[in-house]
GROMACS .gro file of C-alpha atoms in nm:
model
  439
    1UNK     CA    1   8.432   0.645  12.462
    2UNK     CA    2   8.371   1.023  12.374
    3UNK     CA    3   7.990   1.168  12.406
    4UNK     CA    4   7.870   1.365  12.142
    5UNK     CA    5   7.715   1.672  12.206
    6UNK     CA    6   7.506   1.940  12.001
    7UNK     CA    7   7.512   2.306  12.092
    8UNK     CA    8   7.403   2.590  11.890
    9UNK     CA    9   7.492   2.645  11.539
   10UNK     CA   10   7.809   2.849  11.467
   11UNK     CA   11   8.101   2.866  11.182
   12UNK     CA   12   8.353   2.623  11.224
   13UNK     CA   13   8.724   2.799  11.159
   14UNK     CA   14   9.069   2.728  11.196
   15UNK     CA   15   9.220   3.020  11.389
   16UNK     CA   16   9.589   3.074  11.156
   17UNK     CA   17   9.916   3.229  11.177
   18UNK     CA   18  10.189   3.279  10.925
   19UNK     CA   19  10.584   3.330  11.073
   20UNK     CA   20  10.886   3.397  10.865
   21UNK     CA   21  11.085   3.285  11.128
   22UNK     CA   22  11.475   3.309  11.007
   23UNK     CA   23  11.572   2.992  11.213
   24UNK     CA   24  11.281   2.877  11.443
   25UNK     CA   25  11.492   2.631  11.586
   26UNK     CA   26  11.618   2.869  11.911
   27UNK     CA   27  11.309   3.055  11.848
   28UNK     CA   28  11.090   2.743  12.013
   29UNK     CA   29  11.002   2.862  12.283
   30UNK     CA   30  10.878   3.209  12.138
   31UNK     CA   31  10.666   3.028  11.891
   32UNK     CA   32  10.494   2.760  12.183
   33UNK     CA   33  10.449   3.101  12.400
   34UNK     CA   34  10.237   3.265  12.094
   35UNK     CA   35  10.048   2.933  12.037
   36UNK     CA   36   9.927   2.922  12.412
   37UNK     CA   37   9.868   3.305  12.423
   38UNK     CA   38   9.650   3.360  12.123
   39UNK     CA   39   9.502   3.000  12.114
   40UNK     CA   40   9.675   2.882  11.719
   41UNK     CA   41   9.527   2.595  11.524
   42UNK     CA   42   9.751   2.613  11.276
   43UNK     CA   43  10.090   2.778  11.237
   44UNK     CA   44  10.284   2.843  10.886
   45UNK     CA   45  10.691   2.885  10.905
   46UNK     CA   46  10.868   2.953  10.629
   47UNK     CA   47  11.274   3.006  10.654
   48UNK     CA   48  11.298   2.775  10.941
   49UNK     CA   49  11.645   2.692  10.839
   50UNK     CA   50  11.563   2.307  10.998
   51UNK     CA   51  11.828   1.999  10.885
   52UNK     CA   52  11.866   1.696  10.909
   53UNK     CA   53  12.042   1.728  11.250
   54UNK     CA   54  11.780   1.847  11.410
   55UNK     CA   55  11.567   1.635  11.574
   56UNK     CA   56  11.152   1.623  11.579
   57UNK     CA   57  11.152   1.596  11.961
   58UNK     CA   58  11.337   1.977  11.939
   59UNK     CA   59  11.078   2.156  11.714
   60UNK     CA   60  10.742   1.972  11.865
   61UNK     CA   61  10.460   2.170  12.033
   62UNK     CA   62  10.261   1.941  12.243
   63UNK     CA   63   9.895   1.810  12.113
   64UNK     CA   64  10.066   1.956  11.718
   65UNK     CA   65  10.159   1.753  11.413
   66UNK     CA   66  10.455   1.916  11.263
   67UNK     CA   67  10.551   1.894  10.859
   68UNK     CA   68  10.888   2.005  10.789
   69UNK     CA   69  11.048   2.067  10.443
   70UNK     CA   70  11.399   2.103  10.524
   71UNK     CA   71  11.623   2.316  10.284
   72UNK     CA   72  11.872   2.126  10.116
   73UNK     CA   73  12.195   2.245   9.946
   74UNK     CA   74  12.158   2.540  10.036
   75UNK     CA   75  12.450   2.808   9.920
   76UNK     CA   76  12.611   2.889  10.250
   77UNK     CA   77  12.539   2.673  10.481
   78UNK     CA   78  12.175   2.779  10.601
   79UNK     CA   79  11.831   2.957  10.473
   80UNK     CA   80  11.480   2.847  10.357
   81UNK     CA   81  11.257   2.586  10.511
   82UNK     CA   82  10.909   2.561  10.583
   83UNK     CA   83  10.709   2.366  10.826
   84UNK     CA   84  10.292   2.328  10.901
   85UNK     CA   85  10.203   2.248  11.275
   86UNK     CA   86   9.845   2.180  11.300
   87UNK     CA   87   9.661   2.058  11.594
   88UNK     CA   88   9.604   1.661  11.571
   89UNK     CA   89   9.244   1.703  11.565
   90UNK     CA   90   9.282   1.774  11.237
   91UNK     CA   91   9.416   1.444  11.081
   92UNK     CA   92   9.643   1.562  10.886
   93UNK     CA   93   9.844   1.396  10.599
   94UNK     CA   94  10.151   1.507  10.371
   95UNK     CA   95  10.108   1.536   9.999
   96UNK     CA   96  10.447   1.421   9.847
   97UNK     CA   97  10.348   1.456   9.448
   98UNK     CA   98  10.226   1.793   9.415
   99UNK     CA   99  10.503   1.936   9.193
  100UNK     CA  100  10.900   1.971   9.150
  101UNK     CA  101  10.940   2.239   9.360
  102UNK     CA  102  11.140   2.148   9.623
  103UNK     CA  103  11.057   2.466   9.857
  104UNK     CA  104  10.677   2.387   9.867
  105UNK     CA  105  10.553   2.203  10.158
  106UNK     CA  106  10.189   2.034  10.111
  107UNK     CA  107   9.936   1.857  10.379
  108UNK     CA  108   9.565   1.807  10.392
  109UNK     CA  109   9.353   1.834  10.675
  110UNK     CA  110   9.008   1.711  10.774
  111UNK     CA  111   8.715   1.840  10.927
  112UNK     CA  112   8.439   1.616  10.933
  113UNK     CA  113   8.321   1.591  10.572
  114UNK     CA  114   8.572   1.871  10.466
  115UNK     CA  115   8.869   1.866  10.352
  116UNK     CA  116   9.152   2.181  10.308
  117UNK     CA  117   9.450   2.096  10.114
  118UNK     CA  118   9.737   2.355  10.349
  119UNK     CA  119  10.085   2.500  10.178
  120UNK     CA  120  10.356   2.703  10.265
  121UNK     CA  121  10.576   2.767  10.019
  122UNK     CA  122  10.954   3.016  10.002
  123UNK     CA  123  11.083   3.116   9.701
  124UNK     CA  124  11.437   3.273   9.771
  125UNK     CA  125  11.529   3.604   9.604
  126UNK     CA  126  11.846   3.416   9.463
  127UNK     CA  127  11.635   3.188   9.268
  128UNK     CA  128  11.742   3.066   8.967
  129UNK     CA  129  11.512   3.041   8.633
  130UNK     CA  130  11.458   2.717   8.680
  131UNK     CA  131  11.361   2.703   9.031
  132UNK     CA  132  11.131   2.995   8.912
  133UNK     CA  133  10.997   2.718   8.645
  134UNK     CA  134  10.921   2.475   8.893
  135UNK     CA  135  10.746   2.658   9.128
  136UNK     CA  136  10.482   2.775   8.844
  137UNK     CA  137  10.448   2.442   8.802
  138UNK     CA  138  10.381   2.350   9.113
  139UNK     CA  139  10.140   2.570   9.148
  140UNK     CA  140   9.928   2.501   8.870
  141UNK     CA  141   9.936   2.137   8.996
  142UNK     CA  142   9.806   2.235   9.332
  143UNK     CA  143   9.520   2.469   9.187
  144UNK     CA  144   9.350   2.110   9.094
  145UNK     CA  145   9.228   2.131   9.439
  146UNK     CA  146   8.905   2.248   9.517
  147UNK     CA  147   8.980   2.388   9.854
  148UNK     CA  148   9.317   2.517   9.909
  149UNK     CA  149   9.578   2.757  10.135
  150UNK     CA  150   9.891   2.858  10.008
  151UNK     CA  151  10.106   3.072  10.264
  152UNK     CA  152  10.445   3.186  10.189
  153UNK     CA  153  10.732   3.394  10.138
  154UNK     CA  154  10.730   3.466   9.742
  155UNK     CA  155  10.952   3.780   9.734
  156UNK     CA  156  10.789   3.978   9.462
  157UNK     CA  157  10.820   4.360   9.624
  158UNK     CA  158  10.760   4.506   9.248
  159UNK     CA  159  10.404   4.365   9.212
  160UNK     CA  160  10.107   4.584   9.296
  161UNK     CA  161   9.839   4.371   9.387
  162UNK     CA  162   9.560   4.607   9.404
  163UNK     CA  163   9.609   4.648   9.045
  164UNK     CA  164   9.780   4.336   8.976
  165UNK     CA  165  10.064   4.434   8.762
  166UNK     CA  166  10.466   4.375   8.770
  167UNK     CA  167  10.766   4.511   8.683
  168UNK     CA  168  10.961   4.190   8.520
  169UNK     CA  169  10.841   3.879   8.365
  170UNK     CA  170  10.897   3.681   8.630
  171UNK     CA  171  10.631   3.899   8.824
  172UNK     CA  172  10.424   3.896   8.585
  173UNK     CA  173  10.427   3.564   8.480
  174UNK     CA  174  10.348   3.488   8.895
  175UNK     CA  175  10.051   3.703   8.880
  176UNK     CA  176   9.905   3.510   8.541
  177UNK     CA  177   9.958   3.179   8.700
  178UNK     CA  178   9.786   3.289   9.024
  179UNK     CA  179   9.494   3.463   8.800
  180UNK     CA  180   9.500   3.135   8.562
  181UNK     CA  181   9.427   2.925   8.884
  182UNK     CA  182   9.116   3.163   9.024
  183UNK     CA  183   9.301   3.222   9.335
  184UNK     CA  184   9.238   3.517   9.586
  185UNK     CA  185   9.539   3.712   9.756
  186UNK     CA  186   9.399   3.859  10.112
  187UNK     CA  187   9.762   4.050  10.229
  188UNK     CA  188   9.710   4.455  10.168
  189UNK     CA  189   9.964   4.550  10.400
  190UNK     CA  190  10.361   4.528  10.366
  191UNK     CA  191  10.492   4.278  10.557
  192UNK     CA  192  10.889   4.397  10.553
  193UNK     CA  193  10.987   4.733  10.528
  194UNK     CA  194  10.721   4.879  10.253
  195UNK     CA  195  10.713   4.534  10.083
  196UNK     CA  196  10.427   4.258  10.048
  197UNK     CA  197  10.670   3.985  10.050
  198UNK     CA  198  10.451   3.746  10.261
  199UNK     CA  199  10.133   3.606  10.100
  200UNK     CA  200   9.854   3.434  10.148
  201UNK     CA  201   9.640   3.273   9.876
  202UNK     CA  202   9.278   3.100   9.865
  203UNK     CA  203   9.075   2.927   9.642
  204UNK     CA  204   8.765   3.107   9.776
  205UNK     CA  205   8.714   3.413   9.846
  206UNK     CA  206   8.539   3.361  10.192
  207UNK     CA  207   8.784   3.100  10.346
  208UNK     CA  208   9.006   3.370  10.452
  209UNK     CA  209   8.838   3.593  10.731
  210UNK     CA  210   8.964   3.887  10.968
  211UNK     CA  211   9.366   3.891  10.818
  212UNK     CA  212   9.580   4.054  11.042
  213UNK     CA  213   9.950   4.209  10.939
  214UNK     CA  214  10.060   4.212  11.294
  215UNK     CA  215  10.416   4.219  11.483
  216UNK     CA  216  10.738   4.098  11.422
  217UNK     CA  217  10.849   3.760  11.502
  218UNK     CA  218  11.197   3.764  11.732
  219UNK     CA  219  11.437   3.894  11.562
  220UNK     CA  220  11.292   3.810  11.196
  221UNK     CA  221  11.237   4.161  11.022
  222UNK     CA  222  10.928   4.049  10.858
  223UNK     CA  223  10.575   4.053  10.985
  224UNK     CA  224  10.318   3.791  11.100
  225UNK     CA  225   9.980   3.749  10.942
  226UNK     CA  226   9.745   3.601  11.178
  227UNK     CA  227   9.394   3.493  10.984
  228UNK     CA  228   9.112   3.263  11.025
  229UNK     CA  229   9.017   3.018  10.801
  230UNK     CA  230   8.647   2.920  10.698
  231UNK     CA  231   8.553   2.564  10.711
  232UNK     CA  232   8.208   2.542  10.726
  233UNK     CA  233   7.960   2.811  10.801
  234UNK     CA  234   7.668   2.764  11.032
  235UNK     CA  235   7.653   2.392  11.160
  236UNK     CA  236   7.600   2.250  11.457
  237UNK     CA  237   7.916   2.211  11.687
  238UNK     CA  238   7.996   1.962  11.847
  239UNK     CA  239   8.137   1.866  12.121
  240UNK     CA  240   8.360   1.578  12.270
  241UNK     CA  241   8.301   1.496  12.652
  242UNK     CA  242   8.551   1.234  12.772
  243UNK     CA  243   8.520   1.048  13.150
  244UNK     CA  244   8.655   1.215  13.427
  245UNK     CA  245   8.814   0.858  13.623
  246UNK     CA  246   8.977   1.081  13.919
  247UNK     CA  247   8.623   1.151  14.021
  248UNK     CA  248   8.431   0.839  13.984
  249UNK     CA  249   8.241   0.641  14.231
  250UNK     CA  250   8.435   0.329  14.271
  251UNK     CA  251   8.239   0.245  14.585
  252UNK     CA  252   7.951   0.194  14.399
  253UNK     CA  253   8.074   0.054  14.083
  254UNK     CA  254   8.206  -0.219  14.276
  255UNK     CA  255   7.883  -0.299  14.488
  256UNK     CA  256   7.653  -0.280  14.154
  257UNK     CA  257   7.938  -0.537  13.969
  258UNK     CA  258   7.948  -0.770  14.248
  259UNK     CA  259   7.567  -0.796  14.300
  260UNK     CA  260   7.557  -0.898  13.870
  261UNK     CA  261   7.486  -1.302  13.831
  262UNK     CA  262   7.705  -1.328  13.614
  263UNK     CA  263   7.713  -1.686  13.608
  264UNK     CA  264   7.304  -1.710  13.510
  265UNK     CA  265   7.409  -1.407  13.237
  266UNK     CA  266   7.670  -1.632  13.091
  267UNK     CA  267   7.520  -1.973  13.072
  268UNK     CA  268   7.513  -2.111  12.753
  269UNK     CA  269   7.670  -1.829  12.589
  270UNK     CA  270   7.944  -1.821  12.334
  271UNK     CA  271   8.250  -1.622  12.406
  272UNK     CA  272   8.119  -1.320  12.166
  273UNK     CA  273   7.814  -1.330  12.328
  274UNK     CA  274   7.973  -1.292  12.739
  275UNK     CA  275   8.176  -1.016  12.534
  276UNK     CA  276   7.910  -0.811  12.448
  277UNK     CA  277   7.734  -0.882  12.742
  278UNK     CA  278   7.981  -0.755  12.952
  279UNK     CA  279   8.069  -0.453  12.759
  280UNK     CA  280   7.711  -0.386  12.805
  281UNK     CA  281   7.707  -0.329  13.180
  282UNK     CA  282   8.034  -0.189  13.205
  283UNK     CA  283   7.900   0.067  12.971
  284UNK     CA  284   7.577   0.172  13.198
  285UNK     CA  285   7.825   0.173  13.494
  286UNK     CA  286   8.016   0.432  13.380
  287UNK     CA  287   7.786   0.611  13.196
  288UNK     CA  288   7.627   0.598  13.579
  289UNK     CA  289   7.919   0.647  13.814
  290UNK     CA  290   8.182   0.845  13.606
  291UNK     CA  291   8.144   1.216  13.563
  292UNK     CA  292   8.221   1.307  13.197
  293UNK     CA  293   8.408   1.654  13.101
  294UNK     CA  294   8.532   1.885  12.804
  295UNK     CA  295   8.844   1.744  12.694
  296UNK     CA  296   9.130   2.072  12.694
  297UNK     CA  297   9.304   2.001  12.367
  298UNK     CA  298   9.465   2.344  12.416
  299UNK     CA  299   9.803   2.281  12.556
  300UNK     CA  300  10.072   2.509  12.728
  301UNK     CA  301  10.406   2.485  12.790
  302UNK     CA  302  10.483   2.443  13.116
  303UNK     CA  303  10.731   2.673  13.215
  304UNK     CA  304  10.456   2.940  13.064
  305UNK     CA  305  10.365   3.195  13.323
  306UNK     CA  306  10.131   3.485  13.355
  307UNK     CA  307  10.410   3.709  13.293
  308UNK     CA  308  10.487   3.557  12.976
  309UNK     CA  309  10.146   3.603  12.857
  310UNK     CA  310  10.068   3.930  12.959
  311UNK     CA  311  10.387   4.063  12.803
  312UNK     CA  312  10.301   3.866  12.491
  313UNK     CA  313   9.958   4.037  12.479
  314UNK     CA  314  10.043   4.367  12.569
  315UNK     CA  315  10.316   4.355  12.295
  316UNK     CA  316  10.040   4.308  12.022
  317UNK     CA  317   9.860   4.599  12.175
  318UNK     CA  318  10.146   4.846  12.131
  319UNK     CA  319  10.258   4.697  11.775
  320UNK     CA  320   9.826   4.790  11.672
  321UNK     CA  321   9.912   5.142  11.844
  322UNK     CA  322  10.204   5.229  11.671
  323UNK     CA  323  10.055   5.103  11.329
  324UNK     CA  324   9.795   5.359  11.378
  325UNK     CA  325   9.965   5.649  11.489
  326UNK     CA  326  10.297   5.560  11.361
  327UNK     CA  327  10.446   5.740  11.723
  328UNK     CA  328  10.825   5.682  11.763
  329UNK     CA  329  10.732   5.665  12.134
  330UNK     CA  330  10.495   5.374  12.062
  331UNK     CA  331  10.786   5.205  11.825
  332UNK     CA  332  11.071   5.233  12.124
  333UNK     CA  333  10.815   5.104  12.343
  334UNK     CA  334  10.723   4.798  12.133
  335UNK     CA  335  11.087   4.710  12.075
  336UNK     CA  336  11.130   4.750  12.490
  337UNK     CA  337  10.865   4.458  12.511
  338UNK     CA  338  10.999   4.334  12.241
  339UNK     CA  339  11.302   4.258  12.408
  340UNK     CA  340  11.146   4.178  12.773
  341UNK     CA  341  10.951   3.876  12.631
  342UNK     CA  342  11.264   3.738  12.477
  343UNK     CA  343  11.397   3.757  12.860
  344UNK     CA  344  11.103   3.723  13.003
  345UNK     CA  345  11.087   3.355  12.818
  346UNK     CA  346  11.396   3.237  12.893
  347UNK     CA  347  11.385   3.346  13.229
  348UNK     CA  348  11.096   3.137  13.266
  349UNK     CA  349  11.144   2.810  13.147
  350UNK     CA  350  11.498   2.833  13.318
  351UNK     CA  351  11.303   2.898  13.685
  352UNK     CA  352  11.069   2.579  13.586
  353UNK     CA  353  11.352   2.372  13.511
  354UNK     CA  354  11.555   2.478  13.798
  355UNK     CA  355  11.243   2.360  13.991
  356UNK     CA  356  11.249   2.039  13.817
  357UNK     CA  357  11.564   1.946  13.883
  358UNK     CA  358  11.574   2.029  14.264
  359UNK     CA  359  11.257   1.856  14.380
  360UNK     CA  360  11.373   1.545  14.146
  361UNK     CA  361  11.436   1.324  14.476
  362UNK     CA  362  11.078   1.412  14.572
  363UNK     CA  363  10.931   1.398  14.193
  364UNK     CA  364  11.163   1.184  13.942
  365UNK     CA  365  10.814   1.121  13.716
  366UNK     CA  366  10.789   1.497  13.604
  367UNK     CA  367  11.109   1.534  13.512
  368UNK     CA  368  11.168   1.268  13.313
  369UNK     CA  369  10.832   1.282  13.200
  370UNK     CA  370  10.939   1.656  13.064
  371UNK     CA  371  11.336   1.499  12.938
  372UNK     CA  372  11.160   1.301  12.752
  373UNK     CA  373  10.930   1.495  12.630
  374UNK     CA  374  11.240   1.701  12.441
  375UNK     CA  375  11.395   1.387  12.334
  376UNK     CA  376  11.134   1.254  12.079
  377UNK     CA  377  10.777   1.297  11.953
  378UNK     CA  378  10.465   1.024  11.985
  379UNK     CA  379  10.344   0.934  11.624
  380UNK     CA  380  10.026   0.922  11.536
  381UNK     CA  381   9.835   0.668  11.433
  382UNK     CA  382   9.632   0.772  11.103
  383UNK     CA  383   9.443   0.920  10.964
  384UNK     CA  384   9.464   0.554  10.709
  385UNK     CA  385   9.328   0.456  10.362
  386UNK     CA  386   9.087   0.136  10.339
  387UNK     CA  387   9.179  -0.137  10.070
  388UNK     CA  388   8.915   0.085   9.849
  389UNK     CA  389   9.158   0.392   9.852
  390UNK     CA  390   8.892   0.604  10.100
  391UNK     CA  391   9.042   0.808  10.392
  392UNK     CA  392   8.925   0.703  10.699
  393UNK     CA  393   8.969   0.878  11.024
  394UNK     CA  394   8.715   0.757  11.274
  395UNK     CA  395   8.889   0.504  11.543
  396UNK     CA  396   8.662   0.271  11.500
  397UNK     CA  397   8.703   0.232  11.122
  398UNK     CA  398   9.067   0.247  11.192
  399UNK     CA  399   9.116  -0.012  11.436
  400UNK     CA  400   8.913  -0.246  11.199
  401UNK     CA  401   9.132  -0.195  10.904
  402UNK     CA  402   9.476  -0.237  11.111
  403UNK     CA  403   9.241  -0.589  11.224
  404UNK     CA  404   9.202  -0.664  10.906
  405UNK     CA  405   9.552  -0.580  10.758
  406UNK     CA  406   9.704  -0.797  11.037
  407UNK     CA  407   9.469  -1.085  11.019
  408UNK     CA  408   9.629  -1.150  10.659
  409UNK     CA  409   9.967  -1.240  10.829
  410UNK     CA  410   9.801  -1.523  11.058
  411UNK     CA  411   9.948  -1.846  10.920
  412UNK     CA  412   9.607  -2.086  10.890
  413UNK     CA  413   9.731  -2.433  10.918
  414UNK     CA  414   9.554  -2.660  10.679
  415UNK     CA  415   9.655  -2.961  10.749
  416UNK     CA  416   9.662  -3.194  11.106
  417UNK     CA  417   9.958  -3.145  11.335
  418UNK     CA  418  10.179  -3.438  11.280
  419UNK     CA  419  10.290  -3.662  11.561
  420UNK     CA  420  10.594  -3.682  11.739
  421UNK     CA  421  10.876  -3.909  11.628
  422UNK     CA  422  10.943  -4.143  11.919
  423UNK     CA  423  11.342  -4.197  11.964
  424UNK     CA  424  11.322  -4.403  12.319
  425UNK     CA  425  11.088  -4.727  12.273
  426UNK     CA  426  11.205  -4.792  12.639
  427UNK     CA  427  11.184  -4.664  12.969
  428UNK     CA  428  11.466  -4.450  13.031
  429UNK     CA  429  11.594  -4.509  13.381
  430UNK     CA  430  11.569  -4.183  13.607
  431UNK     CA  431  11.931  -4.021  13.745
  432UNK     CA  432  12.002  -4.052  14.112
  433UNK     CA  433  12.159  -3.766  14.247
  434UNK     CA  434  12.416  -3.797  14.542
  435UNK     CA  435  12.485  -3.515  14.769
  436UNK     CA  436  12.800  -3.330  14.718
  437UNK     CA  437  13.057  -3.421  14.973
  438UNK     CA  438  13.182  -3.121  15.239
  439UNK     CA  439  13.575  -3.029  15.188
   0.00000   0.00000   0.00000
């Protein structure tokens, strides 16, 4: 079981980016390589051009719940998408009924007592009016919320949002809904070419902290927008300590168990009783003789190296250069990295699974543990909703609910068990069996 543990007071964030990816689906490995480098919580992808022949094992990123909104008939062949990874910390659920608009993907996350209703949303320039129709909709819907993100690829480049006006009714009529709903807009910077295309929206002012119009993703010609997000400001943190078995003193465990009477502790007792009795002791054991450490939710891909990161980083540094100077030197030398990390990735996670593959004689466990790994995801379980319609997310309040929703399926017998119908009155006389002759 996980010890709690307080440390000093601090603000409790979720550390955000925001991709528009055009097809994520070969950029993968790209995405799980900026994830690892910059440590994500969340990550908002819009244009992921995902269908429905893509597989979830394909588009996971280890110790991440992914919600995908695939496009669907979409005029010639491929475009739009969006998709939310969050960490699974975060318990997070899909909201299906938040509006008509089918380009609008919805979740909700918790954080202790909080709760942070997430969106990324792409509205294509070829929208028609009614798509435009339903997305206002939508929107109005979703400002209902008390807390709430909305990320997304709106392609308006005519509004001006330091003064808030637009050029066509459409624009404008964007602007009065997002005004209408008390809604913030934190992007100042263009995010393709000279255009703010890429938005993000709160309904506080203060959720959105240290916004960041940084480099481009792949080959997408729009910019990121990295961000943090305010959950609570100045509580305690803490922390979750989990037991460290490699490390624990078996030797004496065993010694301290087999010295217990457990005979004299169990006389008399019902079975609930020896139960808790027992769970007792084993808990002061290894509260006693297992070390406990920081569980590392952070995850990296395997095949990451220090390369990879490095590269990664140093690309961010030269994209912050050129933005200030706006040096054609700087720009060459940000598409040269540019273009290293896309090599630089692949040339990595080839090596590693090169390396797999060779030493499989010697290690078959990792490299079907990492095959599989590609062929499908592990759901889950929760967060749930209690027979009074309240979320819970704790394990123990989850494990009793699934208890009690499958204890309603046990078939109670009410009446006796009837006897056996006897067909044979009399002795049946027992076969002999004669050895089989040799030919």
């Amino acid at each position: 079981n996980p010890a709690t543990i307080q440390t000093e007071c601090r603000d409790i964030y979720i550390k955000c980016m925001y991709i528009n990816a055009t097809s994520l689906t070969a950029k993968m490995d790209m995405l799980q390589g900026y994830v690892s480098t910059y440590d994500v919580d969340a990550v908002f992808v819009t244009e992921t051009w995902f269908n429905q022949n893509i597989g979830e094992g394909e588009i996971a990123i280890p110790g991440f719940q992914c919600f995908r909104q695939d496009r669907v008939n979409r005029i010639g062949g491929r475009g739009g998408g969006g998709a939310i990874y969050i960490k699974t910390t975060f318990h997070g659920v899909r909201l299906e009924d938040m509006g008509p608009f089918k380009e609008a993907l919805w979740c909700r996350i918790m954080i202790g007592e909080e709760q942070i209703v997430l969106s990324v949303v792409y509205r294509s320039p070829s929208s028609t009016q009614e798509d435009v129709d339903m997305m206002m909709q939508t929107l109005e819907r979703a400002a209902q919320n008390r807390r709430i993100i909305v990320t997304g690829d709106f392609n308006y480049p005519d509004i001006n949002w330091e003064y808030m006006t637009g050029e066509t009714p459409n624009s404008r009529k964007f602007i009065e809904t997002i005004q209408e709903s008390f809604w913030y807009q934190h992007v100042q910077e263009p995010t393709r070419e000279s255009n703010i295309l890429d938005l993000v929206f709160s309904s506080e002012e203060e959720m959105i902290e240290e916004l960041e119009v940084t480099e481009t993703f792949g080959s997408s010609d729009h910019n990121c927008v990295s961000s943090k997000i305010i959950v609570t400001r100045g509580i305690e943190e803490k922390t979750c300590k989990y037991e460290d078995w490699k490390r624990a003193d078996w030797t004496k465990m065993k010694e301290e168990i087999a010295e217990t009477n457990w005979e004299e502790l169990f006389h008399g007792k019902d079975v609930q009783c020896m139960g808790n009795i027992f769970t007792t002791i084993y808990t002061k054991q290894v509260e006693k003789y297992v070390p406990k450490q920081e569980r590392k939710l952070h995850q990296r891909p395997k095949w990451m190296t220090r390369e990879v990161r490095r590269l990664i980083r140093k690309k961010r540094k030269v994209w912050k250069e050129y933005k200030r100077g706006n040096s054609w030197s700087d720009l060459n030398c940000y598409k040269s990295l540019q273009a290293q990390v896309k090599v630089k990735i692949k040339e990595a996670k080839r090596n590693f699974e090169y390396l797999l593959s060779e030493k499989i004689k010697e290690d078959p466990k990792s490299f079907y543990s990492y095959v599989r790994s590609k062929q499908k995801v592990r759901e889950k379980v929760g967060p749930l909703k209690n027979d009074r319609g309240e979320t819970i997310t704790s394990e123990r309040e989850m494990v009793a609910e699934l208890n009690k929703f499958f204890s309603t399926v046990f078939t109670r017998e009410d009446k006796a068990v009837p006897e056996a119908n006897i067909f044979f009155k009399k002795e049946v006389t027992p076969v002999k069996t004669v050895p089989a002759l040799a030919c």
